[in-house]
Short mmCIF file of C-alpha atoms in Angstrom, two decimals:
data_model
loop_
_atom_site.label_atom_id
_atom_site.label_comp_id
_atom_site.label_asym_id
_atom_site.label_seq_id
_atom_site.Cartn_x
_atom_site.Cartn_y
_atom_site.Cartn_z
CA GLY A 1331 -54.14 4.95 -14.58
CA SER A 1332 -50.39 5.42 -14.04
CA THR A 1333 -50.57 4.58 -10.33
CA TYR A 1334 -52.46 1.40 -11.18
CA SER A 1335 -49.87 0.31 -13.74
CA SER A 1336 -47.01 1.15 -11.40
CA LYS A 1337 -48.76 -0.92 -8.72
CA VAL A 1338 -49.10 -3.82 -11.16
CA PHE A 1339 -45.46 -3.39 -12.09
CA ARG A 1340 -44.42 -3.40 -8.44
CA VAL A 1341 -46.43 -6.52 -7.65
CA THR A 1342 -45.16 -8.28 -10.78
CA PHE A 1343 -41.59 -7.27 -10.01
CA LEU A 1344 -41.86 -8.45 -6.38
CA THR A 1345 -43.45 -11.74 -7.46
CA LEU A 1346 -40.65 -12.25 -9.96
CA ALA A 1347 -37.98 -11.32 -7.44
CA VAL A 1348 -39.40 -13.70 -4.84
CA SER A 1349 -39.84 -16.51 -7.36
CA VAL A 1350 -36.16 -16.15 -8.31
CA ALA A 1351 -34.82 -15.53 -4.79
CA VAL A 1352 -36.61 -18.36 -2.97
CA PRO A 1353 -35.29 -21.20 -5.18
CA LEU A 1354 -31.85 -19.53 -5.17
CA LEU A 1355 -31.87 -19.44 -1.36
CA GLY A 1356 -33.15 -23.01 -1.31
CA VAL A 1357 -30.35 -24.12 -3.62
CA THR A 1358 -27.81 -22.22 -1.55
CA VAL A 1359 -28.99 -23.88 1.63
CA LEU A 1360 -28.88 -27.32 0.01
CA LEU A 1361 -25.51 -26.85 -1.68
CA ASP A 1362 -22.51 -28.21 0.15
CA CYS A 1363 -20.00 -25.68 1.33
CA PRO A 1364 -16.40 -26.91 1.01
CA ILE A 1365 -15.31 -24.87 4.04
CA ASP A 1366 -16.44 -24.53 7.62
CA PRO A 1367 -15.39 -20.95 8.36
CA GLN A 1368 -14.68 -19.73 11.88
CA PRO A 1369 -15.25 -16.09 12.84
CA ILE A 1370 -11.91 -14.31 13.03
CA SER A 1371 -11.48 -11.04 14.86
CA LEU A 1372 -9.06 -8.65 13.23
CA LYS A 1373 -8.32 -5.14 14.44
CA GLU A 1374 -9.01 -2.26 12.08
CA PRO A 1375 -6.15 -2.31 9.55
CA PRO A 1376 -3.32 0.18 10.17
CA LEU A 1377 -3.51 3.44 8.25
CA LEU A 1378 -1.26 3.47 5.19
CA THR A 1379 0.58 6.62 6.26
CA GLY A 1380 4.11 7.57 7.25
CA VAL A 1381 6.53 4.75 6.43
CA LEU A 1382 3.64 2.75 4.96
CA GLU A 1383 2.44 5.58 2.67
CA PRO A 1384 1.58 4.04 -0.75
CA ASN A 1385 4.19 4.62 -3.47
CA THR A 1386 5.19 2.99 -6.75
CA LYS A 1387 8.75 2.04 -5.78
CA LEU A 1388 8.31 -1.64 -6.64
CA ARG A 1389 7.61 -0.61 -10.23
CA LYS A 1390 11.28 0.35 -10.51
CA ALA A 1391 12.08 -3.37 -10.43
CA GLU A 1392 13.08 -5.09 -13.66
CA ARG A 1393 11.52 -8.34 -14.78
CA LEU A 1394 14.07 -11.06 -15.47
CA TRP A 1395 13.71 -14.39 -17.35
CA GLU A 1396 10.17 -13.44 -18.29
CA ASN A 1397 8.13 -16.43 -19.56
CA GLN A 1398 11.07 -18.78 -18.95
CA LEU A 1399 9.80 -19.88 -15.54
CA VAL A 1400 6.51 -19.74 -13.60
CA GLY A 1401 5.90 -19.10 -9.92
CA PRO A 1402 9.44 -18.72 -8.51
CA GLU A 1403 8.15 -18.75 -4.92
CA SER A 1404 11.39 -18.61 -2.93
CA ILE A 1405 14.87 -17.56 -4.09
CA VAL A 1406 18.32 -18.34 -2.69
CA ASN A 1407 21.84 -17.79 -3.95
CA ILE A 1408 25.14 -19.64 -3.69
CA GLY A 1409 27.65 -17.01 -4.75
CA ASP A 1410 26.05 -15.41 -7.79
CA VAL A 1411 24.12 -18.51 -8.81
CA LEU A 1412 20.39 -18.27 -8.05
CA PHE A 1413 18.12 -21.18 -7.19
CA THR A 1414 14.32 -21.29 -7.01
CA GLY A 1415 11.41 -23.73 -7.13
CA THR A 1416 8.73 -23.30 -9.79
CA ALA A 1417 5.05 -24.11 -10.34
CA ASP A 1418 5.88 -27.10 -12.55
CA GLY A 1419 7.59 -28.87 -9.66
CA LYS A 1420 11.16 -28.09 -10.68
CA ILE A 1421 14.09 -26.84 -8.66
CA ILE A 1422 16.08 -24.70 -11.06
CA LYS A 1423 19.36 -22.83 -11.05
CA ILE A 1424 20.12 -19.63 -12.91
CA GLU A 1425 23.79 -19.21 -13.73
CA ASP A 1426 25.08 -16.43 -16.00
CA GLY A 1427 21.48 -15.80 -17.03
CA GLU A 1428 20.96 -19.42 -18.15
CA ILE A 1429 18.19 -21.53 -16.59
CA GLN A 1430 18.82 -25.21 -15.85
CA THR A 1431 16.75 -27.82 -14.03
CA VAL A 1432 18.60 -29.21 -11.02
CA ALA A 1433 16.02 -31.65 -9.66
CA ARG A 1434 12.37 -32.42 -9.21
CA ILE A 1435 10.81 -34.08 -6.19
CA GLY A 1436 7.52 -35.15 -7.79
CA HIS A 1437 6.82 -36.48 -11.27
CA GLY A 1438 4.75 -35.43 -14.29
CA PRO A 1439 2.33 -34.65 -15.72
CA CYS A 1440 2.57 -31.04 -14.54
CA GLY A 1441 -0.10 -28.66 -15.76
CA GLY A 1442 -3.02 -27.31 -13.79
CA SER A 1443 -3.57 -27.25 -10.04
CA GLU A 1444 -5.06 -30.76 -10.21
CA ASP A 1445 -1.62 -32.14 -11.10
CA GLU A 1446 0.11 -30.38 -8.23
CA PRO A 1447 -0.13 -33.18 -5.64
CA THR A 1448 1.85 -35.62 -7.84
CA CYS A 1449 3.93 -33.02 -9.68
CA GLY A 1450 5.07 -31.47 -6.39
CA ARG A 1451 5.43 -27.78 -5.59
CA PRO A 1452 8.74 -26.58 -4.12
CA LEU A 1453 8.04 -23.55 -1.92
CA GLY A 1454 10.48 -22.38 0.77
CA MET A 1455 14.17 -22.85 -0.03
CA ARG A 1456 17.37 -22.34 2.01
CA VAL A 1457 21.09 -22.95 1.63
CA GLY A 1458 22.67 -25.18 4.28
CA PRO A 1459 26.22 -24.93 5.68
CA ASN A 1460 27.51 -27.47 3.12
CA ASN A 1461 26.02 -25.52 0.21
CA THR A 1462 23.20 -28.01 -0.24
CA LEU A 1463 19.63 -26.80 -0.74
CA PHE A 1464 16.97 -27.43 1.87
CA VAL A 1465 13.56 -27.40 0.17
CA ALA A 1466 9.99 -27.44 1.50
CA ASP A 1467 7.75 -29.12 -1.05
CA ALA A 1468 4.09 -28.41 -0.32
CA TYR A 1469 3.00 -31.96 -1.12
CA TYR A 1470 6.04 -34.16 -0.48
CA GLY A 1471 7.72 -32.67 2.59
CA LEU A 1472 11.21 -31.55 3.56
CA TYR A 1473 14.11 -32.40 1.25
CA GLU A 1474 17.84 -31.85 0.91
CA VAL A 1475 19.03 -31.36 -2.66
CA ASP A 1476 22.60 -31.43 -3.93
CA PRO A 1477 22.74 -28.50 -6.40
CA LEU A 1478 25.66 -30.06 -8.29
CA THR A 1479 24.38 -33.62 -8.80
CA GLY A 1480 20.64 -33.00 -8.40
CA GLU A 1481 20.48 -35.84 -5.88
CA THR A 1482 17.49 -35.49 -3.51
CA LYS A 1483 17.21 -36.85 0.01
CA THR A 1484 13.96 -37.06 2.00
CA LEU A 1485 14.21 -35.54 5.49
CA VAL A 1486 10.53 -35.37 6.51
CA SER A 1487 7.90 -37.08 4.38
CA THR A 1488 4.27 -35.94 4.36
CA LYS A 1489 3.37 -39.66 4.37
CA THR A 1490 4.40 -39.85 8.03
CA PRO A 1491 2.00 -38.22 10.53
CA ILE A 1492 3.72 -36.04 13.15
CA GLU A 1493 2.26 -36.35 16.65
CA GLY A 1494 -0.91 -37.72 15.06
CA GLN A 1495 -1.23 -34.82 12.60
CA LYS A 1496 -1.05 -35.17 8.84
CA LEU A 1497 1.22 -32.74 7.04
CA SER A 1498 -0.85 -31.43 4.12
CA PHE A 1499 0.82 -28.16 3.16
CA VAL A 1500 4.52 -27.90 3.99
CA ASN A 1501 5.36 -24.30 3.26
CA ASP A 1502 8.57 -22.62 4.43
CA LEU A 1503 11.70 -23.38 6.41
CA THR A 1504 14.66 -21.75 8.12
CA VAL A 1505 17.94 -23.48 9.02
CA THR A 1506 20.42 -22.79 11.83
CA ARG A 1507 23.89 -21.77 10.68
CA ASP A 1508 25.37 -25.09 11.86
CA GLY A 1509 22.69 -26.94 9.88
CA ARG A 1510 21.55 -28.87 12.97
CA LYS A 1511 17.97 -27.63 13.29
CA ILE A 1512 15.38 -26.87 10.63
CA TYR A 1513 12.24 -24.98 11.61
CA PHE A 1514 9.40 -25.39 9.16
CA THR A 1515 5.70 -24.62 8.81
CA ASP A 1516 2.85 -26.90 7.90
CA SER A 1517 0.19 -24.44 6.82
CA SER A 1518 -2.62 -26.94 7.16
CA SER A 1519 -3.33 -30.53 8.12
CA LYS A 1520 -6.59 -30.25 6.16
CA TRP A 1521 -6.05 -28.17 3.02
CA GLN A 1522 -3.44 -28.58 0.32
CA ARG A 1523 -1.62 -25.72 -1.34
CA LYS A 1524 -3.96 -25.69 -4.34
CA ASP A 1525 -6.80 -24.86 -1.91
CA TYR A 1526 -4.97 -22.03 -0.13
CA LEU A 1527 -7.95 -19.70 -0.49
CA PHE A 1528 -10.13 -22.15 1.46
CA LEU A 1529 -7.46 -22.10 4.15
CA VAL A 1530 -7.39 -18.29 4.34
CA MET A 1531 -11.17 -18.06 4.44
CA GLU A 1532 -11.78 -20.92 6.84
CA GLY A 1533 -9.30 -19.71 9.41
CA THR A 1534 -8.33 -23.21 10.57
CA ASP A 1535 -5.09 -23.46 12.46
CA ASP A 1536 -1.83 -25.38 12.31
CA GLY A 1537 1.75 -25.16 13.42
CA LEU A 1538 5.50 -24.67 13.48
CA LEU A 1539 7.71 -27.75 13.61
CA GLU A 1540 11.37 -28.48 14.30
CA TYR A 1541 13.48 -31.13 12.58
CA ASP A 1542 16.81 -32.23 14.03
CA THR A 1543 19.16 -33.25 11.21
CA VAL A 1544 21.27 -35.38 13.57
CA THR A 1545 18.65 -37.31 15.57
CA LYS A 1546 16.11 -37.14 12.68
CA GLU A 1547 13.43 -36.22 15.24
CA VAL A 1548 10.47 -34.00 14.38
CA LYS A 1549 8.77 -31.95 17.10
CA VAL A 1550 5.73 -29.68 17.03
CA LEU A 1551 6.73 -26.33 18.59
CA MET A 1552 3.67 -24.15 18.11
CA VAL A 1553 0.05 -24.99 17.40
CA GLY A 1554 -3.05 -22.89 16.86
CA LEU A 1555 -1.53 -20.63 14.20
CA ARG A 1556 -3.95 -19.56 11.48
CA PHE A 1557 -2.14 -20.22 8.19
CA PRO A 1558 1.47 -20.36 9.44
CA ASN A 1559 3.51 -19.35 6.41
CA GLY A 1560 7.02 -17.83 6.14
CA VAL A 1561 9.63 -18.56 8.86
CA GLN A 1562 12.91 -16.90 9.74
CA LEU A 1563 15.49 -17.36 12.49
CA SER A 1564 16.70 -14.11 14.05
CA PRO A 1565 20.30 -13.08 13.25
CA ALA A 1566 21.38 -14.24 16.73
CA GLU A 1567 19.31 -17.43 16.31
CA ASP A 1568 17.68 -16.86 19.71
CA PHE A 1569 14.14 -16.90 18.28
CA VAL A 1570 12.13 -17.94 15.23
CA LEU A 1571 9.61 -15.67 13.53
CA VAL A 1572 6.49 -17.17 11.95
CA GLN A 1573 4.14 -15.30 9.66
CA GLU A 1574 0.52 -15.97 10.56
CA THR A 1575 -1.06 -15.08 7.23
CA THR A 1576 -4.79 -15.11 8.00
CA MET A 1577 -4.26 -13.03 11.15
CA ALA A 1578 -1.96 -10.52 9.39
CA ARG A 1579 0.70 -10.81 12.08
CA ILE A 1580 4.09 -12.27 12.95
CA ARG A 1581 4.63 -14.51 15.98
CA ARG A 1582 7.90 -15.06 17.78
CA GLN A 1583 8.99 -18.39 19.24
CA LEU A 1584 11.99 -18.33 21.58
CA ARG A 1585 14.60 -21.07 21.23
CA CYS A 1586 15.42 -23.08 24.32
CA SER A 1587 19.15 -23.41 23.80
CA ASN A 1588 19.69 -19.86 24.95
CA LEU A 1589 18.52 -20.14 28.53
CA LEU A 1590 19.85 -16.94 29.99
CA SER A 1591 18.30 -14.63 27.47
CA ILE A 1592 15.08 -16.62 27.65
CA THR A 1593 14.71 -16.20 31.38
CA PHE A 1594 15.40 -12.54 30.89
CA ARG A 1595 12.82 -12.24 28.10
CA TYR A 1596 10.22 -14.18 30.05
CA TYR A 1597 10.78 -11.82 32.92
CA VAL A 1598 10.64 -8.67 30.82
CA SER A 1599 7.73 -9.34 28.52
CA GLY A 1600 5.60 -11.74 30.57
CA LEU A 1601 5.40 -14.19 27.70
CA MET A 1602 2.68 -16.71 27.02
CA LYS A 1603 3.61 -20.29 27.86
CA GLY A 1604 6.10 -21.93 25.55
CA GLY A 1605 7.81 -18.63 25.01
CA ALA A 1606 5.71 -17.43 22.08
CA ASP A 1607 4.74 -13.80 21.74
CA MET A 1608 3.72 -11.30 19.09
CA PHE A 1609 6.47 -9.72 17.06
CA VAL A 1610 4.30 -7.57 14.76
CA GLU A 1611 0.53 -7.32 15.06
CA ASN A 1612 -2.11 -6.05 12.68
CA MET A 1613 -0.03 -5.75 9.51
CA PRO A 1614 -1.19 -3.78 6.44
CA GLY A 1615 -1.45 -6.96 4.36
CA LEU A 1616 -1.26 -10.74 4.46
CA PRO A 1617 2.37 -11.71 5.09
CA ASP A 1618 3.85 -14.53 2.99
CA ASN A 1619 7.62 -15.11 3.28
CA ILE A 1620 10.07 -13.38 5.60
CA ARG A 1621 13.84 -13.13 5.05
CA LEU A 1622 16.77 -11.34 6.69
CA SER A 1623 17.74 -7.86 5.54
CA SER A 1624 21.35 -6.64 5.50
CA SER A 1625 20.50 -4.03 8.13
CA GLY A 1626 19.81 -6.73 10.73
CA GLY A 1627 16.05 -6.59 10.20
CA TYR A 1628 13.62 -8.48 7.99
CA TRP A 1629 11.99 -8.27 4.57
CA VAL A 1630 8.32 -9.25 4.51
CA ALA A 1631 6.40 -9.80 1.25
CA MET A 1632 2.63 -9.36 0.98
CA ALA A 1633 0.53 -10.13 -2.10
CA ALA A 1634 -2.74 -8.84 -0.65
CA VAL A 1635 -3.24 -5.66 1.34
CA ARG A 1636 -5.89 -4.53 3.78
CA PRO A 1637 -6.54 -1.03 2.42
CA ASN A 1638 -7.15 1.68 5.01
CA PRO A 1639 -8.58 4.08 4.01
CA GLY A 1640 -10.52 1.83 1.63
CA PHE A 1641 -12.41 -1.44 1.62
CA SER A 1642 -10.72 -4.62 2.81
CA LEU A 1643 -12.58 -7.72 1.63
CA LEU A 1644 -10.72 -9.94 4.10
CA ASP A 1645 -11.64 -7.75 7.05
CA PHE A 1646 -15.22 -7.39 5.89
CA LEU A 1647 -15.65 -11.17 5.71
CA SER A 1648 -13.63 -12.05 8.81
CA GLU A 1649 -16.52 -11.98 11.29
CA LYS A 1650 -19.19 -13.12 8.81
CA PRO A 1651 -18.80 -16.88 8.31
CA TRP A 1652 -22.29 -17.13 6.79
CA ILE A 1653 -21.33 -14.82 3.90
CA LYS A 1654 -18.17 -16.86 3.33
CA ARG A 1655 -20.27 -20.03 3.23
CA MET A 1656 -22.62 -18.47 0.70
CA ILE A 1657 -19.74 -17.28 -1.51
CA PHE A 1658 -17.98 -20.64 -1.59
CA LYS A 1659 -21.21 -22.54 -2.20
CA LEU A 1660 -21.76 -20.53 -5.37
CA LEU A 1661 -18.28 -19.61 -6.62
CA SER A 1662 -15.03 -21.44 -7.29
CA GLN A 1663 -11.73 -20.44 -5.63
CA GLU A 1664 -10.51 -19.09 -8.99
CA THR A 1665 -13.53 -16.77 -9.24
CA VAL A 1666 -13.21 -15.57 -5.64
CA ALA A 1667 -9.48 -14.92 -6.17
CA LYS A 1668 -10.37 -12.44 -8.93
CA PHE A 1669 -12.15 -10.26 -6.35
CA VAL A 1670 -8.99 -9.86 -4.30
CA PRO A 1671 -7.35 -6.67 -5.60
CA LYS A 1672 -3.84 -7.17 -6.98
CA TYR A 1673 -1.42 -5.17 -4.85
CA SER A 1674 2.19 -6.01 -4.06
CA LEU A 1675 3.80 -4.72 -0.90
CA VAL A 1676 7.26 -5.37 0.55
CA VAL A 1677 8.14 -3.93 3.95
CA GLU A 1678 11.44 -3.83 5.79
CA LEU A 1679 11.16 -4.38 9.54
CA SER A 1680 13.77 -3.39 12.08
CA GLU A 1681 15.23 -6.03 14.41
CA THR A 1682 12.51 -5.14 16.91
CA GLY A 1683 9.66 -5.29 14.40
CA SER A 1684 9.03 -1.62 13.63
CA TYR A 1685 8.49 -0.57 10.00
CA LYS A 1686 11.59 0.96 8.38
CA ARG A 1687 10.39 1.38 4.78
CA SER A 1688 7.87 0.05 2.33
CA PHE A 1689 7.85 -0.57 -1.42
CA HIS A 1690 4.47 -0.74 -3.18
CA ASP A 1691 3.10 -1.70 -6.56
CA PRO A 1692 -0.61 -0.83 -6.50
CA ASN A 1693 -2.50 -3.09 -8.96
CA GLY A 1694 0.60 -5.27 -9.33
CA VAL A 1695 1.63 -3.59 -12.57
CA THR A 1696 5.31 -4.67 -12.62
CA VAL A 1697 5.54 -6.98 -9.62
CA ALA A 1698 2.47 -9.21 -9.23
CA TYR A 1699 1.67 -11.90 -6.65
CA VAL A 1700 4.85 -11.24 -4.67
CA SER A 1701 5.77 -14.06 -2.27
CA GLU A 1702 9.28 -13.23 -1.06
CA ALA A 1703 12.00 -10.59 -1.03
CA HIS A 1704 15.50 -12.09 -1.01
CA GLU A 1705 18.34 -9.60 -0.58
CA HIS A 1706 21.59 -10.27 -2.41
CA ASN A 1707 24.33 -7.89 -3.44
CA GLY A 1708 22.43 -4.62 -2.97
CA HIS A 1709 19.37 -5.94 -4.81
CA LEU A 1710 16.06 -7.44 -3.78
CA TYR A 1711 15.12 -10.51 -5.78
CA LEU A 1712 11.34 -10.79 -5.68
CA GLY A 1713 9.74 -14.22 -5.81
CA SER A 1714 6.16 -14.82 -6.89
CA PHE A 1715 3.76 -17.69 -6.40
CA ARG A 1716 2.35 -17.41 -9.92
CA SER A 1717 4.04 -14.77 -12.10
CA PRO A 1718 6.22 -15.93 -15.02
CA TYR A 1719 9.31 -13.94 -13.97
CA ILE A 1720 11.65 -12.94 -11.15
CA CYS A 1721 11.87 -9.23 -10.40
CA ARG A 1722 15.02 -7.47 -9.27
CA LEU A 1723 14.97 -4.17 -7.43
CA ASP A 1724 18.12 -2.08 -7.06
CA LEU A 1725 18.13 -0.93 -3.42
CA GLN A 1726 20.60 1.87 -4.19
CA HIS A 1727 18.16 3.59 -6.50
CA VAL A 1728 14.78 3.20 -4.90
#
């Protein structure tokens, strides 16, 4: 009798499973998918060994101004005064430990991600030669802010299309020492910052732009970058580095002013047209912002890693657009984000792009959602796109 009942059970179970699965599949097919993902081919992630060996060095950082600010994405200093832009659209200064609002580019209300487009979201920030702040606001564009008066001046507005392209997600910027040229990224002409996960998963591309502060001209320098993010001029200002987040790599764009070295570089490395080449390929995580280090190299912050050994969700999904479609038909961005393991990683690159050292915080215990590492006075100030604090790491004792 037992075989009969197990047979009945099997048939019943299968019938049930099919009756649940078929409508579910039907619904999934009918549901709209917000993204149209492209297959992306990534190399197998680098092994986390040697210089990249996991450690807990980032946990030695101290949290500052906890719960007094949220999402200090990018950090600059004028003397010992710090400036940053926060999730509620403010540009703030921190002087002698006191936080003050300097300016805001958007207007309230400022609450959830739905308010972001009007509230504004200051991301990349730099100090110009006249000690003014240059700010990339994700929704409004490129601005110059006087840190003393709080006066804001529009340089590039997202309302104006550039070469027929809409700026939807202005992200980071880097300024020449003379203040003449600003290089900045537009991470997407389709997705806004609040939909950054769609952008990562879809793999659509965008570019690097150049703004001339004298002629007020905007030019597109590079196109076809998948989630162009942080940007940094080299110490000699002969090239610009651009983090290509979705591809886990850093691209290099040569600057035309320096003709001799360019000809030489073209000759030596057989560059692709337009003088763009790879600076670092196949990184251990998704690079966000990049800043100079005092050793002549660069600090790169990553808020998501590609574990190897281990399972990398990003790599698993990269060549399977159909799974991505299925996921985003059924789940919200917030839900999907919860499946991305929290892991903060900051690496120092040499001037030629080799890894010098790495600081980790597995599970993001002390430093979570790291977006930038800004070096000042023997310390790394660690920005974050959503944590309610700034972290400071003493480089002498790490």
